Amino acid sequence: MARPRDARWAGALGILGEVRRTPGVTRAEAARRLGLGSGSATEITARLRGLDLLDEIPAPVVGRGRPTTRLRPSPRGPLVAVVEVRYEDWRCAISEIDGRPVTVAARRHGRGGGEQIVPPIAEVLSGLRSRYGRRLRAVSVAVAGAVRHGRLVQAAPLEWGPTDLSGMVPDDALPLLIGNDATLAGLAEARGGAGVRAGTVLHLTVEVGLGGVLVVGGVPVVGAGGAGGEYGHMPFGDRSVRCLCGARGCWDNDVDGRALARHLGAPPPEDPRAFAYEVLQRAAAANAAGQGEGNAEADAVRRVARALASGIAGLVNAHDPDVVTLGGVAPLIRAAAEEEFDAAYLDGLMAFRRADPIPLRAVALGDEGALIGAAAAGLDLVLSESGLNDWAADLEA
């Protein structure tokens, strides 16, 4: 952690970081992790209470040690509004500084352009601004599309082009952060999910297409403009298939519900994610009954499993992560064709890796990963030194 330029925040940033890392952490445990003495920790938390950042409640007494307190967000403290835009719907949530977003509104959206989602989300956010006033410090958006320089430039599965989302924000005083949903889910898994305590995490998720991100030291590696991690658009797939993104041979088209439909000779599904779940359930049932061989759906799943595992192996060879976290339907694909998946994964690894292959783990945060990651990105700004200076100045005004 960089040394604060303002002496007011010496130690405070660390305490706030522990509250984010472990909601409900005791003051004594936070002090131990940060190497602070009891007196220093008491003084810092008192200052944070005075700034309406933290509250303290007595912790249950354990053993013969000194009584301590649990640290929790102040009921008058800063908030981040969080928005997640998915293939079929959107939802809005509010998060305190512990990074636990609570959904306040959700709605399905139609098949039109991306601009359609802006007015209803703006209405929800305007209501939050009216309710919470200065406590609302930022809006953080996770979107199922490519984000470059903080703008949604393409959402291929939705067939959206560049879309201006700035109209969501009720006033110019609120910062707007926009990130790819898979990137933000990877951030959440690396910091507090299946990748926690790993230095380098490769996160991959299969929803409608495949997305992901490499997270190093808790920070997503997203390239010069922020659009990195579009792994689904690497040419690991069928070169005869033109992707909705404009490229040919995208891995996206070989690993999701659209691929399953193609292998089954079915028309492109309206909801590829729901279609994938249905096929995977039936394939798993056929396998459990000993009827997987020759079953069309089980065969389709095996083909998709091999395509997914082979690509993962290639990315492991390229990135050398400590762990790979798998989200969306990816863990179900693996489970429904485990033998074929694992064989294809090992076969795609460089020889020196096969004796001790990089582990593949299902995500720990489930469908909440992108929402939690968007909250984390917003809190990175709000609880930065400059963000805390702004908060303190508003309190004094």
Short mmCIF file of C-alpha atoms in Angstrom, two decimals:
data_model
loop_
_atom_site.label_atom_id
_atom_site.label_comp_id
_atom_site.label_asym_id
_atom_site.label_seq_id
_atom_site.Cartn_x
_atom_site.Cartn_y
_atom_site.Cartn_z
CA MET A 1 0.00 0.00 0.00
CA ALA A 2 1.36 3.41 -0.97
CA ARG A 3 2.12 5.82 1.86
CA PRO A 4 -0.68 8.41 2.18
CA ARG A 5 0.29 11.96 1.26
CA ASP A 6 -2.16 13.28 3.87
CA ALA A 7 -1.21 12.29 7.43
CA ARG A 8 -4.91 12.02 8.34
CA TRP A 9 -5.13 8.79 6.41
CA ALA A 10 -2.04 7.07 7.85
CA GLY A 11 -3.39 3.73 9.08
CA ALA A 12 -6.98 4.64 8.19
CA LEU A 13 -6.74 3.28 4.67
CA GLY A 14 -5.46 0.01 6.10
CA ILE A 15 -8.31 -0.29 8.61
CA LEU A 16 -10.88 0.46 5.92
CA GLY A 17 -9.23 -2.12 3.69
CA GLU A 18 -9.61 -4.77 6.39
CA VAL A 19 -13.30 -3.93 6.79
CA ARG A 20 -13.71 -4.44 3.04
CA ARG A 21 -11.66 -7.63 3.03
CA THR A 22 -13.41 -9.16 6.05
CA PRO A 23 -16.78 -7.56 6.84
CA GLY A 24 -17.36 -7.71 10.59
CA VAL A 25 -13.64 -7.95 11.41
CA THR A 26 -12.75 -7.06 14.99
CA ARG A 27 -10.60 -4.06 15.77
CA ALA A 28 -8.06 -6.35 17.43
CA GLU A 29 -7.79 -8.63 14.38
CA ALA A 30 -7.51 -5.68 11.99
CA ALA A 31 -4.74 -4.22 14.15
CA ARG A 32 -2.91 -7.55 14.24
CA ARG A 33 -3.00 -7.91 10.46
CA LEU A 34 -1.73 -4.35 9.97
CA GLY A 35 0.92 -4.51 12.69
CA LEU A 36 -0.72 -1.72 14.71
CA GLY A 37 -0.62 -1.40 18.46
CA SER A 38 -3.87 -1.40 20.42
CA GLY A 39 -3.62 2.31 21.16
CA SER A 40 -3.03 3.24 17.53
CA ALA A 41 -5.92 1.08 16.34
CA THR A 42 -8.23 2.64 18.94
CA GLU A 43 -7.21 6.17 17.89
CA ILE A 44 -7.63 5.46 14.16
CA THR A 45 -11.05 3.86 14.54
CA ALA A 46 -12.17 6.78 16.71
CA ARG A 47 -11.23 9.17 13.88
CA LEU A 48 -13.07 7.01 11.36
CA ARG A 49 -16.17 7.05 13.58
CA GLY A 50 -15.94 10.82 13.76
CA LEU A 51 -15.90 10.95 9.96
CA ASP A 52 -19.00 8.74 9.70
CA LEU A 53 -16.96 6.02 8.00
CA LEU A 54 -17.10 3.28 10.62
CA ASP A 55 -19.21 2.18 13.54
CA GLU A 56 -18.16 -0.15 16.36
CA ILE A 57 -20.18 -2.66 18.32
CA PRO A 58 -18.96 -4.92 21.16
CA ALA A 59 -17.57 -8.22 19.96
CA PRO A 60 -18.36 -11.45 21.81
CA VAL A 61 -15.76 -12.11 24.48
CA VAL A 62 -13.53 -15.06 23.55
CA GLY A 63 -11.10 -16.47 26.11
CA ARG A 64 -9.32 -14.23 28.60
CA GLY A 65 -8.16 -11.48 26.23
CA ARG A 66 -9.18 -7.84 26.34
CA PRO A 67 -12.67 -7.00 25.09
CA THR A 68 -12.69 -5.69 21.54
CA THR A 69 -15.19 -4.38 19.02
CA ARG A 70 -16.47 -5.36 15.61
CA LEU A 71 -16.01 -2.81 12.85
CA ARG A 72 -18.90 -2.14 10.50
CA PRO A 73 -19.93 0.60 8.08
CA SER A 74 -21.40 3.71 9.64
CA PRO A 75 -25.15 4.05 8.99
CA ARG A 76 -24.32 7.60 7.85
CA GLY A 77 -21.35 6.58 5.70
CA PRO A 78 -20.56 6.66 1.98
CA LEU A 79 -22.43 4.50 -0.52
CA VAL A 80 -21.85 3.29 -4.07
CA ALA A 81 -24.70 2.66 -6.50
CA VAL A 82 -24.05 -0.49 -8.51
CA VAL A 83 -25.62 -1.45 -11.85
CA GLU A 84 -25.29 -4.77 -13.67
CA VAL A 85 -26.47 -5.03 -17.28
CA ARG A 86 -26.78 -8.67 -18.38
CA TYR A 87 -27.91 -10.43 -21.53
CA GLU A 88 -31.58 -10.50 -20.59
CA ASP A 89 -31.98 -8.01 -17.73
CA TRP A 90 -30.46 -5.35 -15.52
CA ARG A 91 -30.40 -4.71 -11.80
CA CYS A 92 -29.41 -1.86 -9.49
CA ALA A 93 -27.95 -2.23 -6.01
CA ILE A 94 -26.53 -0.11 -3.21
CA SER A 95 -23.31 -0.94 -1.36
CA GLU A 96 -21.85 0.30 1.90
CA ILE A 97 -18.08 0.30 2.40
CA ASP A 98 -18.03 -3.41 3.24
CA GLY A 99 -18.71 -4.14 -0.44
CA ARG A 100 -21.92 -6.11 0.08
CA PRO A 101 -24.36 -4.82 -2.55
CA VAL A 102 -28.09 -5.06 -1.84
CA THR A 103 -30.33 -5.15 -4.92
CA VAL A 104 -32.99 -2.43 -4.97
CA ALA A 105 -34.44 -2.80 -8.49
CA ALA A 106 -34.36 -5.24 -11.41
CA ARG A 107 -36.04 -5.42 -14.80
CA ARG A 108 -35.85 -7.35 -18.05
CA HIS A 109 -34.87 -5.42 -21.16
CA GLY A 110 -35.93 -5.93 -24.77
CA ARG A 111 -33.96 -6.75 -27.89
CA GLY A 112 -33.58 -3.14 -29.05
CA GLY A 113 -30.49 -0.95 -28.86
CA GLY A 114 -28.55 -0.31 -25.70
CA GLU A 115 -30.03 3.17 -25.27
CA GLN A 116 -33.31 1.58 -24.09
CA ILE A 117 -31.86 0.69 -20.70
CA VAL A 118 -30.68 4.21 -19.84
CA PRO A 119 -33.99 5.92 -18.86
CA PRO A 120 -35.30 3.24 -16.45
CA ILE A 121 -31.91 2.88 -14.76
CA ALA A 122 -31.57 6.66 -14.55
CA GLU A 123 -34.94 6.77 -12.78
CA VAL A 124 -33.76 4.28 -10.15
CA LEU A 125 -30.45 6.09 -9.63
CA SER A 126 -32.21 9.44 -9.35
CA GLY A 127 -34.34 7.97 -6.59
CA LEU A 128 -31.23 6.75 -4.78
CA ARG A 129 -29.65 10.19 -5.10
CA SER A 130 -32.77 11.81 -3.65
CA ARG A 131 -32.88 9.33 -0.79
CA TYR A 132 -29.20 9.31 0.19
CA GLY A 133 -27.98 12.73 -0.94
CA ARG A 134 -24.25 13.31 -0.38
CA ARG A 135 -23.82 9.77 0.97
CA LEU A 136 -24.02 8.47 -2.61
CA ARG A 137 -20.45 8.91 -3.89
CA ALA A 138 -20.23 7.03 -7.21
CA VAL A 139 -22.06 4.88 -9.75
CA SER A 140 -20.29 1.69 -10.86
CA VAL A 141 -21.63 -0.28 -13.83
CA ALA A 142 -20.87 -3.87 -14.91
CA VAL A 143 -21.97 -4.51 -18.48
CA ALA A 144 -21.92 -7.59 -20.71
CA GLY A 145 -19.87 -5.94 -23.43
CA ALA A 146 -16.51 -4.52 -24.40
CA VAL A 147 -15.51 -1.39 -22.49
CA ARG A 148 -12.80 0.93 -23.77
CA HIS A 149 -11.68 4.16 -22.13
CA GLY A 150 -14.63 3.89 -19.76
CA ARG A 151 -17.26 3.62 -22.51
CA LEU A 152 -19.33 0.71 -23.77
CA VAL A 153 -18.09 0.23 -27.33
CA GLN A 154 -19.71 -3.09 -28.28
CA ALA A 155 -21.94 -5.76 -26.76
CA ALA A 156 -21.70 -8.48 -29.40
CA PRO A 157 -24.23 -11.03 -28.03
CA LEU A 158 -26.79 -8.24 -27.60
CA GLU A 159 -25.91 -6.78 -31.00
CA TRP A 160 -25.37 -3.37 -29.41
CA GLY A 161 -22.87 -0.95 -30.86
CA PRO A 162 -21.30 2.00 -29.02
CA THR A 163 -23.73 3.07 -26.30
CA ASP A 164 -23.58 6.20 -24.16
CA LEU A 165 -24.45 5.22 -20.58
CA SER A 166 -23.66 8.60 -19.03
CA GLY A 167 -27.36 9.51 -18.99
CA MET A 168 -27.85 7.00 -16.17
CA VAL A 169 -26.14 9.31 -13.68
CA PRO A 170 -28.47 11.83 -12.02
CA ASP A 171 -25.90 14.65 -11.82
CA ASP A 172 -22.38 15.49 -12.93
CA ALA A 173 -21.04 15.43 -9.37
CA LEU A 174 -21.29 11.64 -9.27
CA PRO A 175 -18.38 9.76 -10.87
CA LEU A 176 -19.41 7.03 -13.34
CA LEU A 177 -17.27 3.91 -13.65
CA ILE A 178 -18.04 1.33 -16.36
CA GLY A 179 -16.43 -2.10 -16.58
CA ASN A 180 -16.92 -5.39 -18.37
CA ASP A 181 -18.95 -7.84 -16.30
CA ALA A 182 -16.45 -10.71 -16.59
CA THR A 183 -13.59 -8.38 -15.66
CA LEU A 184 -15.41 -7.25 -12.54
CA ALA A 185 -16.45 -10.80 -11.61
CA GLY A 186 -12.79 -11.78 -11.90
CA LEU A 187 -11.82 -8.90 -9.63
CA ALA A 188 -14.33 -10.09 -7.03
CA GLU A 189 -13.19 -13.74 -7.22
CA ALA A 190 -9.52 -12.74 -6.92
CA ARG A 191 -10.08 -10.54 -3.88
CA GLY A 192 -12.73 -12.47 -2.00
CA GLY A 193 -13.74 -15.62 -3.84
CA ALA A 194 -12.20 -18.73 -5.35
CA GLY A 195 -8.95 -16.91 -6.18
CA VAL A 196 -8.33 -15.29 -2.82
CA ARG A 197 -4.69 -15.44 -1.64
CA ALA A 198 -3.50 -16.28 -5.17
CA GLY A 199 -1.14 -13.74 -6.68
CA THR A 200 -2.20 -14.30 -10.30
CA VAL A 201 -5.75 -15.39 -11.12
CA LEU A 202 -7.13 -16.20 -14.57
CA HIS A 203 -10.90 -15.82 -14.45
CA LEU A 204 -13.13 -17.21 -17.21
CA THR A 205 -16.90 -17.29 -17.39
CA VAL A 206 -19.29 -18.75 -19.95
CA GLU A 207 -22.65 -17.01 -20.19
CA VAL A 208 -23.61 -15.91 -23.71
CA GLY A 209 -20.12 -16.31 -25.11
CA LEU A 210 -17.03 -16.33 -22.93
CA GLY A 211 -15.33 -13.51 -21.06
CA GLY A 212 -12.63 -13.20 -18.50
CA VAL A 213 -9.66 -11.35 -17.14
CA LEU A 214 -6.19 -11.86 -15.72
CA VAL A 215 -5.93 -10.41 -12.20
CA VAL A 216 -2.44 -9.79 -10.81
CA GLY A 217 -2.05 -8.69 -7.20
CA GLY A 218 -5.76 -7.92 -6.98
CA VAL A 219 -5.68 -5.63 -10.03
CA PRO A 220 -7.29 -6.61 -13.38
CA VAL A 221 -4.94 -6.49 -16.38
CA VAL A 222 -7.14 -4.80 -18.98
CA GLY A 223 -4.67 -3.27 -21.43
CA ALA A 224 -4.11 0.25 -22.69
CA GLY A 225 -7.76 1.18 -23.16
CA GLY A 226 -9.44 -1.17 -20.68
CA ALA A 227 -10.83 -3.58 -23.28
CA GLY A 228 -8.49 -6.46 -22.48
CA GLY A 229 -9.77 -9.86 -21.40
CA GLU A 230 -12.00 -10.48 -24.44
CA TYR A 231 -10.84 -14.10 -24.46
CA GLY A 232 -14.00 -15.27 -26.20
CA HIS A 233 -12.86 -13.44 -29.31
CA MET A 234 -9.58 -15.28 -29.65
CA PRO A 235 -9.50 -17.49 -32.80
CA PHE A 236 -9.74 -20.82 -30.94
CA GLY A 237 -13.03 -21.67 -32.67
CA ASP A 238 -14.42 -22.76 -36.02
CA ARG A 239 -12.95 -20.50 -38.73
CA SER A 240 -16.06 -20.99 -40.85
CA VAL A 241 -18.18 -19.13 -38.29
CA ARG A 242 -18.32 -15.33 -38.37
CA CYS A 243 -18.90 -13.95 -34.87
CA LEU A 244 -21.36 -11.18 -34.08
CA CYS A 245 -18.33 -9.14 -32.98
CA GLY A 246 -17.12 -9.06 -36.59
CA ALA A 247 -14.19 -11.46 -36.25
CA ARG A 248 -13.96 -14.99 -37.63
CA GLY A 249 -13.32 -18.16 -35.62
CA CYS A 250 -14.11 -16.74 -32.18
CA TRP A 251 -13.90 -19.15 -29.24
CA ASP A 252 -17.20 -17.60 -28.02
CA ASN A 253 -19.17 -19.54 -30.59
CA ASP A 254 -17.80 -22.96 -29.61
CA VAL A 255 -18.39 -22.95 -25.86
CA ASP A 256 -21.90 -21.73 -24.98
CA GLY A 257 -25.57 -22.49 -25.60
CA ARG A 258 -25.29 -21.40 -29.22
CA ALA A 259 -22.62 -24.07 -29.79
CA LEU A 260 -24.79 -26.71 -28.13
CA ALA A 261 -27.71 -25.76 -30.37
CA ARG A 262 -25.52 -25.92 -33.48
CA HIS A 263 -24.22 -29.38 -32.57
CA LEU A 264 -27.80 -30.54 -31.98
CA GLY A 265 -29.05 -29.11 -35.26
CA ALA A 266 -31.37 -26.77 -33.38
CA PRO A 267 -32.04 -23.12 -34.32
CA PRO A 268 -30.07 -20.42 -32.46
CA PRO A 269 -31.68 -20.13 -29.02
CA GLU A 270 -33.36 -16.90 -27.94
CA ASP A 271 -31.68 -17.27 -24.53
CA PRO A 272 -28.42 -19.23 -25.00
CA ARG A 273 -27.72 -19.33 -21.27
CA ALA A 274 -31.08 -20.90 -20.37
CA PHE A 275 -30.75 -23.29 -23.32
CA ALA A 276 -27.32 -24.39 -22.09
CA TYR A 277 -28.66 -25.11 -18.60
CA GLU A 278 -31.45 -27.27 -20.03
CA VAL A 279 -29.11 -29.28 -22.27
CA LEU A 280 -26.57 -29.72 -19.49
CA GLN A 281 -29.24 -31.01 -17.11
CA ARG A 282 -30.49 -33.55 -19.63
CA ALA A 283 -26.95 -34.63 -20.52
CA ALA A 284 -26.10 -35.08 -16.83
CA ALA A 285 -29.25 -37.16 -16.34
CA ALA A 286 -28.35 -39.35 -19.33
CA ASN A 287 -24.84 -39.87 -17.99
CA ALA A 288 -26.14 -40.68 -14.50
CA ALA A 289 -28.44 -43.32 -16.00
CA GLY A 290 -25.54 -44.85 -17.91
CA GLN A 291 -27.05 -43.72 -21.21
CA GLY A 292 -24.56 -40.99 -22.14
CA GLU A 293 -22.90 -42.85 -25.00
CA GLY A 294 -24.78 -42.14 -28.20
CA ASN A 295 -27.01 -39.57 -26.50
CA ALA A 296 -27.13 -36.49 -28.76
CA GLU A 297 -27.17 -33.98 -25.93
CA ALA A 298 -24.36 -35.70 -24.02
CA ASP A 299 -22.33 -35.84 -27.25
CA ALA A 300 -22.88 -32.10 -27.82
CA VAL A 301 -21.76 -31.33 -24.28
CA ARG A 302 -18.61 -33.40 -24.75
CA ARG A 303 -17.73 -31.42 -27.90
CA VAL A 304 -18.22 -28.12 -26.10
CA ALA A 305 -16.26 -29.39 -23.07
CA ARG A 306 -13.28 -30.27 -25.25
CA ALA A 307 -13.38 -26.88 -26.98
CA LEU A 308 -13.55 -25.05 -23.65
CA ALA A 309 -10.82 -27.07 -21.95
CA SER A 310 -8.40 -26.81 -24.88
CA GLY A 311 -8.69 -23.04 -24.92
CA ILE A 312 -8.21 -22.82 -21.16
CA ALA A 313 -5.00 -24.82 -21.51
CA GLY A 314 -3.74 -22.37 -24.13
CA LEU A 315 -4.40 -19.43 -21.81
CA VAL A 316 -2.66 -21.21 -18.94
CA ASN A 317 0.38 -21.71 -21.18
CA ALA A 318 0.30 -18.00 -22.03
CA HIS A 319 -0.39 -16.47 -18.61
CA ASP A 320 1.04 -18.93 -16.04
CA PRO A 321 -1.60 -18.18 -13.37
CA ASP A 322 -1.70 -19.62 -9.86
CA VAL A 323 -5.32 -20.68 -10.35
CA VAL A 324 -8.10 -20.53 -12.94
CA THR A 325 -11.58 -19.64 -11.68
CA LEU A 326 -14.55 -20.78 -13.77
CA GLY A 327 -17.93 -19.06 -13.70
CA GLY A 328 -21.31 -19.15 -15.42
CA VAL A 329 -22.04 -22.51 -17.03
CA ALA A 330 -18.34 -23.43 -17.34
CA PRO A 331 -18.26 -25.55 -14.13
CA LEU A 332 -21.42 -27.35 -15.27
CA ILE A 333 -19.89 -28.10 -18.66
CA ARG A 334 -16.88 -29.57 -16.91
CA ALA A 335 -19.01 -31.62 -14.52
CA ALA A 336 -21.21 -32.98 -17.32
CA ALA A 337 -18.22 -34.22 -19.35
CA GLU A 338 -15.46 -34.39 -16.77
CA GLU A 339 -13.38 -37.11 -18.39
CA GLU A 340 -13.31 -35.40 -21.80
CA PHE A 341 -12.79 -31.96 -20.28
CA ASP A 342 -9.86 -32.99 -18.09
CA ALA A 343 -8.23 -34.98 -20.90
CA ALA A 344 -8.46 -32.03 -23.30
CA TYR A 345 -7.11 -29.66 -20.64
CA LEU A 346 -4.07 -31.84 -19.92
CA ASP A 347 -3.50 -32.51 -23.61
CA GLY A 348 -3.39 -28.76 -24.30
CA LEU A 349 -0.83 -28.01 -21.60
CA MET A 350 2.86 -27.81 -22.31
CA ALA A 351 4.57 -31.02 -21.20
CA PHE A 352 6.31 -29.51 -18.18
CA ARG A 353 2.93 -28.45 -16.72
CA ARG A 354 1.17 -31.81 -16.81
CA ALA A 355 2.67 -33.33 -13.68
CA ASP A 356 1.30 -30.45 -11.60
CA PRO A 357 -1.40 -28.72 -13.66
CA ILE A 358 -2.72 -25.33 -12.63
CA PRO A 359 -5.92 -25.95 -10.62
CA LEU A 360 -9.33 -25.07 -12.05
CA ARG A 361 -11.89 -23.93 -9.46
CA ALA A 362 -15.56 -23.12 -9.70
CA VAL A 363 -16.34 -19.58 -8.62
CA ALA A 364 -17.29 -18.97 -5.00
CA LEU A 365 -19.53 -15.93 -5.57
CA GLY A 366 -21.88 -17.45 -8.15
CA ASP A 367 -24.02 -15.01 -10.11
CA GLU A 368 -23.17 -12.18 -7.69
CA GLY A 369 -19.56 -11.85 -8.84
CA ALA A 370 -20.01 -9.00 -11.33
CA LEU A 371 -22.19 -7.02 -8.92
CA ILE A 372 -19.68 -7.47 -6.08
CA GLY A 373 -16.80 -6.60 -8.39
CA ALA A 374 -18.53 -3.42 -9.56
CA ALA A 375 -19.03 -2.44 -5.93
CA ALA A 376 -15.34 -3.10 -5.28
CA ALA A 377 -14.29 -0.93 -8.23
CA GLY A 378 -16.50 1.91 -6.98
CA LEU A 379 -15.15 1.61 -3.46
CA ASP A 380 -11.57 1.67 -4.74
CA LEU A 381 -12.35 5.22 -5.86
CA VAL A 382 -14.50 6.32 -2.92
CA LEU A 383 -12.06 4.99 -0.30
CA SER A 384 -8.93 6.26 -2.01
CA GLU A 385 -7.03 9.12 -0.40
CA SER A 386 -8.61 11.65 -2.75
CA GLY A 387 -12.05 10.12 -2.21
CA LEU A 388 -11.68 10.36 1.56
CA ASN A 389 -10.49 13.96 1.29
CA ASP A 390 -13.64 14.77 -0.68
CA TRP A 391 -15.81 12.99 1.90
CA ALA A 392 -14.19 14.83 4.80
CA ALA A 393 -14.59 18.17 2.99
CA ASP A 394 -18.29 17.51 2.43
CA LEU A 395 -18.75 16.74 6.13
CA GLU A 396 -17.13 20.04 7.06
CA ALA A 397 -19.16 22.07 4.55
#
